[in-house]
Short mmCIF file of C-alpha atoms and ligand atoms in Angstrom, two decimals:
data_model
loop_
_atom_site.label_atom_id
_atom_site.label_comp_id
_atom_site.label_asym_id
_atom_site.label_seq_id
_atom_site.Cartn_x
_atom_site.Cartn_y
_atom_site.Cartn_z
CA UNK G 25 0.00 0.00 0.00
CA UNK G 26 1.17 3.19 -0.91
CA UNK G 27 1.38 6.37 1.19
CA UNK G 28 -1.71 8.30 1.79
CA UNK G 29 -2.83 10.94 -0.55
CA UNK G 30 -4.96 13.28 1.15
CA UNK G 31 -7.97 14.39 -1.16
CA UNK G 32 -10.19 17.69 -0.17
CA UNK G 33 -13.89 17.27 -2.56
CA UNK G 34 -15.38 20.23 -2.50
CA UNK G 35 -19.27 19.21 -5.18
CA UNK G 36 -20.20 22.79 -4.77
CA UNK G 37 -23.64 23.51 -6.73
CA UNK G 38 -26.21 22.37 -9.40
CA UNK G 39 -24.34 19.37 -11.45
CA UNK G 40 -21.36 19.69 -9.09
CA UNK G 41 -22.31 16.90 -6.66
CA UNK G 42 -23.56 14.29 -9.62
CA UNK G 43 -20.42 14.71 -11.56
CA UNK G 44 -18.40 14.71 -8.69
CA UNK G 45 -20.03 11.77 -7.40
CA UNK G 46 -18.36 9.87 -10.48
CA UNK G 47 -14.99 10.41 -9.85
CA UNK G 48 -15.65 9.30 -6.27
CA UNK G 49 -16.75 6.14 -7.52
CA UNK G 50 -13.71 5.71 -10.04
CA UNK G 51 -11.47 6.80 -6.76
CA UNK G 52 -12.75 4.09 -4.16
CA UNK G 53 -12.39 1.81 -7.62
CA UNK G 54 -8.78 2.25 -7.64
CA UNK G 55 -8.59 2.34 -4.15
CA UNK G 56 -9.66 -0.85 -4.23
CA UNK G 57 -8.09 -2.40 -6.89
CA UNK G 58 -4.88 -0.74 -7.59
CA UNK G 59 -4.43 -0.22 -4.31
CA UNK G 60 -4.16 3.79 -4.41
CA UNK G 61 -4.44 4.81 -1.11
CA UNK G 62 -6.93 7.93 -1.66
CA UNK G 63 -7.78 9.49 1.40
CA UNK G 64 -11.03 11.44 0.90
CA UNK G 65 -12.25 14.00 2.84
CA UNK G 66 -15.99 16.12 1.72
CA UNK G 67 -17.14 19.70 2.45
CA UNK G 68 -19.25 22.51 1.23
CA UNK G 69 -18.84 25.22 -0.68
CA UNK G 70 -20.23 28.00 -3.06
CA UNK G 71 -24.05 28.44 -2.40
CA UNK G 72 -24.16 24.67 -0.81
CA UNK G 73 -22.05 25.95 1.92
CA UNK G 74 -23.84 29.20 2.28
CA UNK G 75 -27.00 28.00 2.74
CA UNK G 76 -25.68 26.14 5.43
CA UNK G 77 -22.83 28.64 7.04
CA UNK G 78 -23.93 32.28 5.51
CA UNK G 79 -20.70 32.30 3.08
CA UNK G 80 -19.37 30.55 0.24
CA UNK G 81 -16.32 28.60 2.05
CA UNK G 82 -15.57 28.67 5.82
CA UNK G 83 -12.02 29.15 7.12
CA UNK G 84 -12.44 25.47 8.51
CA UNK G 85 -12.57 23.95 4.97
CA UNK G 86 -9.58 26.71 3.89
CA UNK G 87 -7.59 24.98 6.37
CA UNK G 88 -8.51 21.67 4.75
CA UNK G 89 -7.73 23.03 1.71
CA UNK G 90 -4.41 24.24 2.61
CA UNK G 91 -3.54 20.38 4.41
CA UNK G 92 -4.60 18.48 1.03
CA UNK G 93 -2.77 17.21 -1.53
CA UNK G 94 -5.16 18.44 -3.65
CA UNK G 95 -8.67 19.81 -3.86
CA UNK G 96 -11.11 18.57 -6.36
CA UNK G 97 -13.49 20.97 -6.78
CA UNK G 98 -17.46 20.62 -8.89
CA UNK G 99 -19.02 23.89 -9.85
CA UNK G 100 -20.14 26.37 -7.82
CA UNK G 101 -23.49 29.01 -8.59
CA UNK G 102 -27.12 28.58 -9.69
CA UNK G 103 -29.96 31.48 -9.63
CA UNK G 104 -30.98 30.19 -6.34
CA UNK G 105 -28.03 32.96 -5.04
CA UNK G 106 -28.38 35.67 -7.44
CA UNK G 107 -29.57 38.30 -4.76
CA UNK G 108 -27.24 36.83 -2.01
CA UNK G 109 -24.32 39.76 -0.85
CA UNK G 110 -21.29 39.78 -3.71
CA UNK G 111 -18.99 38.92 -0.79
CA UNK G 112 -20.83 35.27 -0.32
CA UNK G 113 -21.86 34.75 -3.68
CA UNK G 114 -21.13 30.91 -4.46
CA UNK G 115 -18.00 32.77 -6.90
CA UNK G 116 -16.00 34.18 -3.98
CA UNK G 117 -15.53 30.43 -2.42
CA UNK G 118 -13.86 29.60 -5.87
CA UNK G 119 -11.83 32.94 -5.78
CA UNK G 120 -10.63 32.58 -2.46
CA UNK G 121 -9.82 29.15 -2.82
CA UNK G 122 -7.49 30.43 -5.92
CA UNK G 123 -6.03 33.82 -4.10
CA UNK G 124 -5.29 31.77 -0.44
CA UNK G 125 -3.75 29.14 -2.07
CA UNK G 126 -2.06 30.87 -4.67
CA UNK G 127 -3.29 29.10 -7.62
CA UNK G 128 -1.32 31.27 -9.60
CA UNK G 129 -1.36 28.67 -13.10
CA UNK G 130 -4.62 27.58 -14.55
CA UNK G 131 -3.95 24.42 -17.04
CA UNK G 132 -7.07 24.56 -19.21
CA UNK G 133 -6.20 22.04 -22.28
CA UNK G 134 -8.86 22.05 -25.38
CA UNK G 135 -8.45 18.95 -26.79
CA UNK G 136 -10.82 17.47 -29.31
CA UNK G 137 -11.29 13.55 -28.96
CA UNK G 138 -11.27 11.62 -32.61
CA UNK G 139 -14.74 10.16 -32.03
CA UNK G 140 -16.41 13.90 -30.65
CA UNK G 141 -14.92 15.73 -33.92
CA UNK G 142 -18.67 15.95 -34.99
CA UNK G 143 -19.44 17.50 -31.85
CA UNK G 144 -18.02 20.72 -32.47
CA UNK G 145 -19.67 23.70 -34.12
CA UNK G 146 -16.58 23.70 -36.19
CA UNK G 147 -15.47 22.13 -39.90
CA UNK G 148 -14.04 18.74 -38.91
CA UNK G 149 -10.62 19.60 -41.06
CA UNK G 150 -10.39 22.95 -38.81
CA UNK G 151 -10.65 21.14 -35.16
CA UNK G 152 -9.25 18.03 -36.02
CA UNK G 153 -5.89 16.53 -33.73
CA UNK G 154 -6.81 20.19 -32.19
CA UNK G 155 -4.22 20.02 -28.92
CA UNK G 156 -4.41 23.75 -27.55
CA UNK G 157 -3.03 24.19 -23.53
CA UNK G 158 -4.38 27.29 -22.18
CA UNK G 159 -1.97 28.74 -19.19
CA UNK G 160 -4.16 31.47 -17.69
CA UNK G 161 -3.00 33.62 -14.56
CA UNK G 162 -4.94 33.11 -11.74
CA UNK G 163 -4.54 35.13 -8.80
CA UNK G 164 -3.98 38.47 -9.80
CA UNK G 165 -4.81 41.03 -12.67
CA UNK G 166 -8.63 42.77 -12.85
CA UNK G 167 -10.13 39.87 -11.02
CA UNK G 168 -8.27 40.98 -7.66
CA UNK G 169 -6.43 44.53 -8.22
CA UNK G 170 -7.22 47.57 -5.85
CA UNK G 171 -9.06 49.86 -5.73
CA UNK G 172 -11.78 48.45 -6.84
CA UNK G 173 -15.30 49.59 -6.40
CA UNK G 174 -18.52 52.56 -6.81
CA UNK G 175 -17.59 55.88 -6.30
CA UNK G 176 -19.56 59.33 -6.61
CA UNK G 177 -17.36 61.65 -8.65
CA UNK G 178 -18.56 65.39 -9.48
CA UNK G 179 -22.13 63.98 -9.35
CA UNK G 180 -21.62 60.92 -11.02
CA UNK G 181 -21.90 57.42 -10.38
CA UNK G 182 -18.88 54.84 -11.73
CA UNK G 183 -17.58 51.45 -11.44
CA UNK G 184 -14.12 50.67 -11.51
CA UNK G 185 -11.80 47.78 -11.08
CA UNK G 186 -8.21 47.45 -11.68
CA UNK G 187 -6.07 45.99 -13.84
CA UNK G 188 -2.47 45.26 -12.17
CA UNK G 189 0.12 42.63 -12.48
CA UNK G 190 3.80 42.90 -11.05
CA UNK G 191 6.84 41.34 -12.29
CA UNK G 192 7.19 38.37 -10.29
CA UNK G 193 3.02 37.54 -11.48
CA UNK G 194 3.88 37.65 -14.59
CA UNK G 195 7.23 35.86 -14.68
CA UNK G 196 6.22 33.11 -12.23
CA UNK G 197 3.40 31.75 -14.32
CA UNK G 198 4.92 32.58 -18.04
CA UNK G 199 8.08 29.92 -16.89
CA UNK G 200 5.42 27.48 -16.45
CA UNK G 201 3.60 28.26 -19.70
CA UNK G 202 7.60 28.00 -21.45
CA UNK G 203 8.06 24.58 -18.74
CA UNK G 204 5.41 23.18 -20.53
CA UNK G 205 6.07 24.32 -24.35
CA UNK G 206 9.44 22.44 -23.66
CA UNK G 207 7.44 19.38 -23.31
CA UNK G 208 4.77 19.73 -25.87
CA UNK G 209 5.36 21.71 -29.37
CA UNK G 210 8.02 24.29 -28.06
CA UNK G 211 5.71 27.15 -28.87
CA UNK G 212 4.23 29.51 -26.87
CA UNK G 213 1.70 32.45 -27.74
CA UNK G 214 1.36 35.39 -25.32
CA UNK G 215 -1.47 37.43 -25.36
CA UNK G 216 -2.67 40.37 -24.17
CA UNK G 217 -4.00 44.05 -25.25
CA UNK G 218 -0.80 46.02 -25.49
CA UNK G 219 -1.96 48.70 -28.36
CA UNK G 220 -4.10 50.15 -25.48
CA UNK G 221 -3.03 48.80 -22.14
CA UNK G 222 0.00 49.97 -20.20
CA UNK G 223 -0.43 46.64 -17.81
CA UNK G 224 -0.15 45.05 -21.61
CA UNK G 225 2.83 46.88 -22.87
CA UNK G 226 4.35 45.65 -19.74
CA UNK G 227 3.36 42.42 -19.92
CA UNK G 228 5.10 41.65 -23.44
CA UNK G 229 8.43 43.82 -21.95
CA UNK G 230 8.56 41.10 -19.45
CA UNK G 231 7.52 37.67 -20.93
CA UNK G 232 10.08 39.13 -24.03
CA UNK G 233 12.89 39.30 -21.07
CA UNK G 234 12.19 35.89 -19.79
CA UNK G 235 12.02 34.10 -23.24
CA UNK G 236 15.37 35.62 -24.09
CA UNK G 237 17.12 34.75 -20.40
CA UNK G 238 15.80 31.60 -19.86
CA UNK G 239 14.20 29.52 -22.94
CA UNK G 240 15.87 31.12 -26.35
CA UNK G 241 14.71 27.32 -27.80
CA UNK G 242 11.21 27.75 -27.30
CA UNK G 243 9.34 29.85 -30.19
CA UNK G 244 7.28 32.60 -28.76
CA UNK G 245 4.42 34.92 -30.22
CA UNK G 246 2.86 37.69 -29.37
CA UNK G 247 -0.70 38.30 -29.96
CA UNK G 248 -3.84 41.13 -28.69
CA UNK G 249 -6.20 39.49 -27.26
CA UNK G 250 -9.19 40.29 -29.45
CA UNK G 251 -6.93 38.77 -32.71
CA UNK G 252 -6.44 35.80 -30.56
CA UNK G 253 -10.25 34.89 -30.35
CA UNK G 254 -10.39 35.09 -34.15
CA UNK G 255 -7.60 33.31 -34.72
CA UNK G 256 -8.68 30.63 -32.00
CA UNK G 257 -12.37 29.89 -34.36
CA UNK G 258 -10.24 30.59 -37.95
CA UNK G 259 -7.28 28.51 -37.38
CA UNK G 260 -6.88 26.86 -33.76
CA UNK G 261 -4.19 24.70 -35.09
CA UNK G 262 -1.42 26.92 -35.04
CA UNK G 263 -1.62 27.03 -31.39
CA UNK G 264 0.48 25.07 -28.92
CA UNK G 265 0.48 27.21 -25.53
CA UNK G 266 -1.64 30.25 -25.09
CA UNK G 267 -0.13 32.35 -21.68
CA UNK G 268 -2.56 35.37 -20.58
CA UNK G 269 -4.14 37.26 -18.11
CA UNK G 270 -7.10 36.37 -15.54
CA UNK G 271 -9.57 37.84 -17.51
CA UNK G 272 -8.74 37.54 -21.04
CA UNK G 273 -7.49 33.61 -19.71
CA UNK G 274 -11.21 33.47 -18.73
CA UNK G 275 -12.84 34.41 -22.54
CA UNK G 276 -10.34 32.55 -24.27
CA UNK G 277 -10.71 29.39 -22.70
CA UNK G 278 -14.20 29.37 -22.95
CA UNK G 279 -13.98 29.67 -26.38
CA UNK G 280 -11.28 27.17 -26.77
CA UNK G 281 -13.30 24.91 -24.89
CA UNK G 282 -16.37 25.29 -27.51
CA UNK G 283 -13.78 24.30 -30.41
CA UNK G 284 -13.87 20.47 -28.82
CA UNK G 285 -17.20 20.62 -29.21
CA UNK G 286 -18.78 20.43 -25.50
CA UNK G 287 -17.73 22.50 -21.98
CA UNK G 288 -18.62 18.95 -20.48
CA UNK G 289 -15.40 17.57 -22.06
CA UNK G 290 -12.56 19.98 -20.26
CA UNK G 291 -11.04 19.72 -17.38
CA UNK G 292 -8.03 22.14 -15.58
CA UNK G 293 -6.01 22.35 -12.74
CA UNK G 294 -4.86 25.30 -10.77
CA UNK G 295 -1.18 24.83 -9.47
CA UNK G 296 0.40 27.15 -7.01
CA UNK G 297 4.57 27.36 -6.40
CA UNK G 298 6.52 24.40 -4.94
CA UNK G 299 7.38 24.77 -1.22
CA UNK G 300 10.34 24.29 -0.70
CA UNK G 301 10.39 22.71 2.52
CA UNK G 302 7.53 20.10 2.01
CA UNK G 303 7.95 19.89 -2.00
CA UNK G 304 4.65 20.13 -2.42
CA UNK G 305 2.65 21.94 -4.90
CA UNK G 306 -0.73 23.50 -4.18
CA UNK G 307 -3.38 22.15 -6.59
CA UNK G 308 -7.04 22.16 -7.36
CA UNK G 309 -8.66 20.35 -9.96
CA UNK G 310 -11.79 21.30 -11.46
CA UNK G 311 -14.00 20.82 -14.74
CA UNK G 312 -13.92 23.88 -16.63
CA UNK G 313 -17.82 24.03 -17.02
CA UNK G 314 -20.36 25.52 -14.62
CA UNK G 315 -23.23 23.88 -12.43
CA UNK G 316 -25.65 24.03 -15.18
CA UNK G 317 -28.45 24.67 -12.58
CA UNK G 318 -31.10 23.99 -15.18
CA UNK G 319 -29.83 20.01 -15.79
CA UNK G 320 -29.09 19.26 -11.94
CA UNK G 321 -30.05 16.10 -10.15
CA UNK G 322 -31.56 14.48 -13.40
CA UNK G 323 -28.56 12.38 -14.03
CA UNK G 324 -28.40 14.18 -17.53
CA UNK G 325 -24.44 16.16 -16.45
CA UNK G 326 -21.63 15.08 -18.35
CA UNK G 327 -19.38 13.72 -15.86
CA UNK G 328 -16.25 13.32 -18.09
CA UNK G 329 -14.51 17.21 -17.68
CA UNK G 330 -14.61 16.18 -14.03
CA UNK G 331 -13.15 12.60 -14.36
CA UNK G 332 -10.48 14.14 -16.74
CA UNK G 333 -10.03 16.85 -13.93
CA UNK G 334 -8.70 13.79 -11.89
CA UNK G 335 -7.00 12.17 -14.25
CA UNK G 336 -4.99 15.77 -14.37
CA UNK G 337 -4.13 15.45 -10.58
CA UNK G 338 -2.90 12.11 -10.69
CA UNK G 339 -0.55 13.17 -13.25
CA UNK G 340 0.55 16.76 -11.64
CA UNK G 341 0.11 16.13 -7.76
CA UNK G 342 0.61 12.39 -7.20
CA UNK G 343 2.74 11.08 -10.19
CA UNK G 344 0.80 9.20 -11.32
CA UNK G 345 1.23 9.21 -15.04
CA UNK G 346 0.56 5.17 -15.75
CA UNK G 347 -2.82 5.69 -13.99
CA UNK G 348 -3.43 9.07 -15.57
CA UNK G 349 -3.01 7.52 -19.00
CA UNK G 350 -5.27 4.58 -18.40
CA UNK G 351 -7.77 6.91 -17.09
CA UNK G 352 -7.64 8.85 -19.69
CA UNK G 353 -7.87 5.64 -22.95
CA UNK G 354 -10.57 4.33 -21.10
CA UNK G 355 -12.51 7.52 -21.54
CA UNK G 356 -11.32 7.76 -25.36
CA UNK G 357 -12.29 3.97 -25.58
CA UNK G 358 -16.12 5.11 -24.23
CA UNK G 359 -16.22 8.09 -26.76
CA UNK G 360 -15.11 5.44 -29.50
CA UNK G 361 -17.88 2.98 -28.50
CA UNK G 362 -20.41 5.50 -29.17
CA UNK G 363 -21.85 6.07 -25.58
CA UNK G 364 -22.43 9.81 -24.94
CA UNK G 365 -23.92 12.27 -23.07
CA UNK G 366 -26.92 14.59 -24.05
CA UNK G 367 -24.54 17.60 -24.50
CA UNK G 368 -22.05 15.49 -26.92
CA UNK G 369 -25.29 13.21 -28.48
CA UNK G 370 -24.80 12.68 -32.05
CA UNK G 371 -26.54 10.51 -34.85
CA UNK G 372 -26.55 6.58 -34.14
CA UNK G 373 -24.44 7.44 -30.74
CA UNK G 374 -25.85 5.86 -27.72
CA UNK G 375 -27.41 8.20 -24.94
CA UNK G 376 -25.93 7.57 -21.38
CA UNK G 377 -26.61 9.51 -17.75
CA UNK G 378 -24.23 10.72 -15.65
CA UNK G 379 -23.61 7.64 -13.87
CA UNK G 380 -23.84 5.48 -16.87
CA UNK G 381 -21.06 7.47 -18.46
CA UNK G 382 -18.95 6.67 -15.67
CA UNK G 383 -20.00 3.19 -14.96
CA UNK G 384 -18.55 2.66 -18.72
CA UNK G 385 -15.64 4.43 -17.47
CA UNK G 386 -14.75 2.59 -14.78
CA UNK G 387 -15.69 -1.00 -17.07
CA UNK G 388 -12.75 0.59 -19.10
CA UNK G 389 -10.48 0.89 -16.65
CA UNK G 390 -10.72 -2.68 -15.62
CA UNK G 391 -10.61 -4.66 -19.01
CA UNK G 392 -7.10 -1.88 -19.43
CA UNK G 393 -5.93 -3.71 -16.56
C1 IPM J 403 -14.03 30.11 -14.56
C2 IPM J 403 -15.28 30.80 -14.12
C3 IPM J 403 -14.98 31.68 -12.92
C4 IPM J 403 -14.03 32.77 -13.37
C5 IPM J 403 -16.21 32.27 -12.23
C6 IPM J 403 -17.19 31.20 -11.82
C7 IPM J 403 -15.84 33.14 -11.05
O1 IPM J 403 -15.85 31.50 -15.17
O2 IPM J 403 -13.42 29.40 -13.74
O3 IPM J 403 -13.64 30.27 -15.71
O4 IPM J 403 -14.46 33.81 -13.90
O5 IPM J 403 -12.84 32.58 -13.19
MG1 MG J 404 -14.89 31.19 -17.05
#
């Protein structure tokens, strides 16, 4: 038996808790049988966890969070919230899950699976072999920079927030954006909005730096934002890493995402610096979709961004890249028998439910063994 690997699951909202409930299934499965030794531990948050404590995620399950291995997290929000204070809307557990942690790297990967390539809203011969990674900074930029707020000025009501990033923000999570390149296609494509932005112009000035100090043998790009999201639905295949901002990370890999034809297919993990007395990295892992209030509890979710989400954190946190890579055939194997979804249903494909999908999933995974 292995040592313990200390999982936080944190369902959250609408779909959250079905999906999730998949990839606890697959986990007491190799618990079982591969002898894993998952150790998993369950709390609230987003609206779930106000309902029950006033606020989206208590300092009790922060604590948790920051003792894990690695959180898991499902979706957070639904309507049910909508008139709840900002500072407990179901969002702010998610953001200060990212900012306490220091989830500074979001991994989104848009990668479209053979057998889904009639899924997406684009030409077949545009998506196809499409293999985009999406680095987007996570705990910084407009989402968190001061001031922020409503002010009267001269009679007049605004709105303002802030868009800031420092040096060491930018640097830290453009090295793992090049880190990766190195592994992949060597390319890397930063983007950002400097014909109008000073935080932009700044942001090139410093990836530029980096590139040239420290990875001359990577090949890297510069794109505005706006030119990216064209360039992403004209010709996604010239893409290898994308490295951007919190906001402009947020549009792009939403629209990334759409190019593999379903939000219910991507996963991502959020990775924070190594420490350098324990060695380990703060991670959370979470499907890229949100808690689709409208489908929940009717077994219709798609549970395979989440079960992907895990199949990231065995490969980043627990190194577990054999397990990982069976994980992830035996959800290519599903996809290629035809069993899908209602968000990825095609023609003479055969409609599953949530826990179908992952019962076929976890079938996989044993005749792999
Ligand atoms: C995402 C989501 C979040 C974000 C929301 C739910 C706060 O859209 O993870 O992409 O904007 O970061
Ligand atoms: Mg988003």
């Amino acid at each position: 038996m292995s040592t313990p690997k200390n999982i936080l699951m944190l369902p959250g909202d609408g779909i959250g808790p079905e999906v999730m409930g998949e990839v606890a299934r697959i986990i007491t499965w190799m618990n079982d049988k591969l002898g894993s030794g998952f150790v998993v531990e369950q709390d609230l948050v987003g609206g779930s966890c106000y309902d029950v404590h006033g606020c989206a995620v208590t300092d009790a399950t922060m604590a948790k969070a920051h003792a894990a291995d690695a959180v898991l997290l499902g979706a957070v929000g639904g309507p049910k919230w909508d008139n709840v204070a900002r500072e407990h809307r179901p969002e702010a557990g998610l953001l200060r899950l990212r900012k306490e942690m220091d989830l500074f790297a979001n991994l989104r990967p848009a990668l479209v699976f053979d057998a889904l390539i009639d899924a997406s809203t684009l030409k077949p011969e545009v998506v196809r072999g499409l293999d985009i990674m999406i680095v987007r900074e996570l705990t910084a930029g407009v989402y968190f920079g001061q001031p922020r707020g409503e002010d009267v000025r001269g009679g007049v009501r605004y709105g303002f927030d802030t868009q800031i990033y420092s040096q060491p923000e930018i640097e830290r999570v453009a090295r793992v954006a090049f880190e990766l390149a190195k592994k992949r296609r060597g390319k890397v494509m930063s983007v950002e909005k400097a014909n109008v932005m000073e935080s932009g112009v700044f942001w090139r000035e410093i990836v530029t730096a980096l590139h040239k100090a420290e990875y001359p043998d990577v090949t890297l790009g510069h794109m505005y934002a706006d030119n990216c999201a064209m360039q992403l639905v004209r010709n996604p295949g010239q893409f290898d890493v994308i490295v951007t901002d919190n906001l402009f990370g947020d549009i792009l890999s939403d629209c990334a995402a759409m190019l593999t034809g379903s939000l219910g297919m991507l996963p991502s993990a959020s990775l924070g610096a190594r420490d350098a007395k324990t060695g380990k990295i703060p991670a959370m892992y979470e499907p890229v979709h949100g808690s689709a209030p409208d489908i929940a509890g009717q077994g219709k979710a798609n549970p395979l961004a989440t079960i992907l989400s895990h199949s990231m954190m065995l490969r980043y946190s627990f190194d577990m890249a054999a397990e990982a890579d069976r994980l992830d055939q035996a959800v290519q194997n599903v996809l290629a028998k035809g069993l899908r979804t209602a968000d990825i249903m095609s023609d003479g494909c055969t409609l599953v439910s949530t826990s179908g999908m992952g019962n076929a999933v976890i079938k996989e995974m044993e005749a792999l063994g």
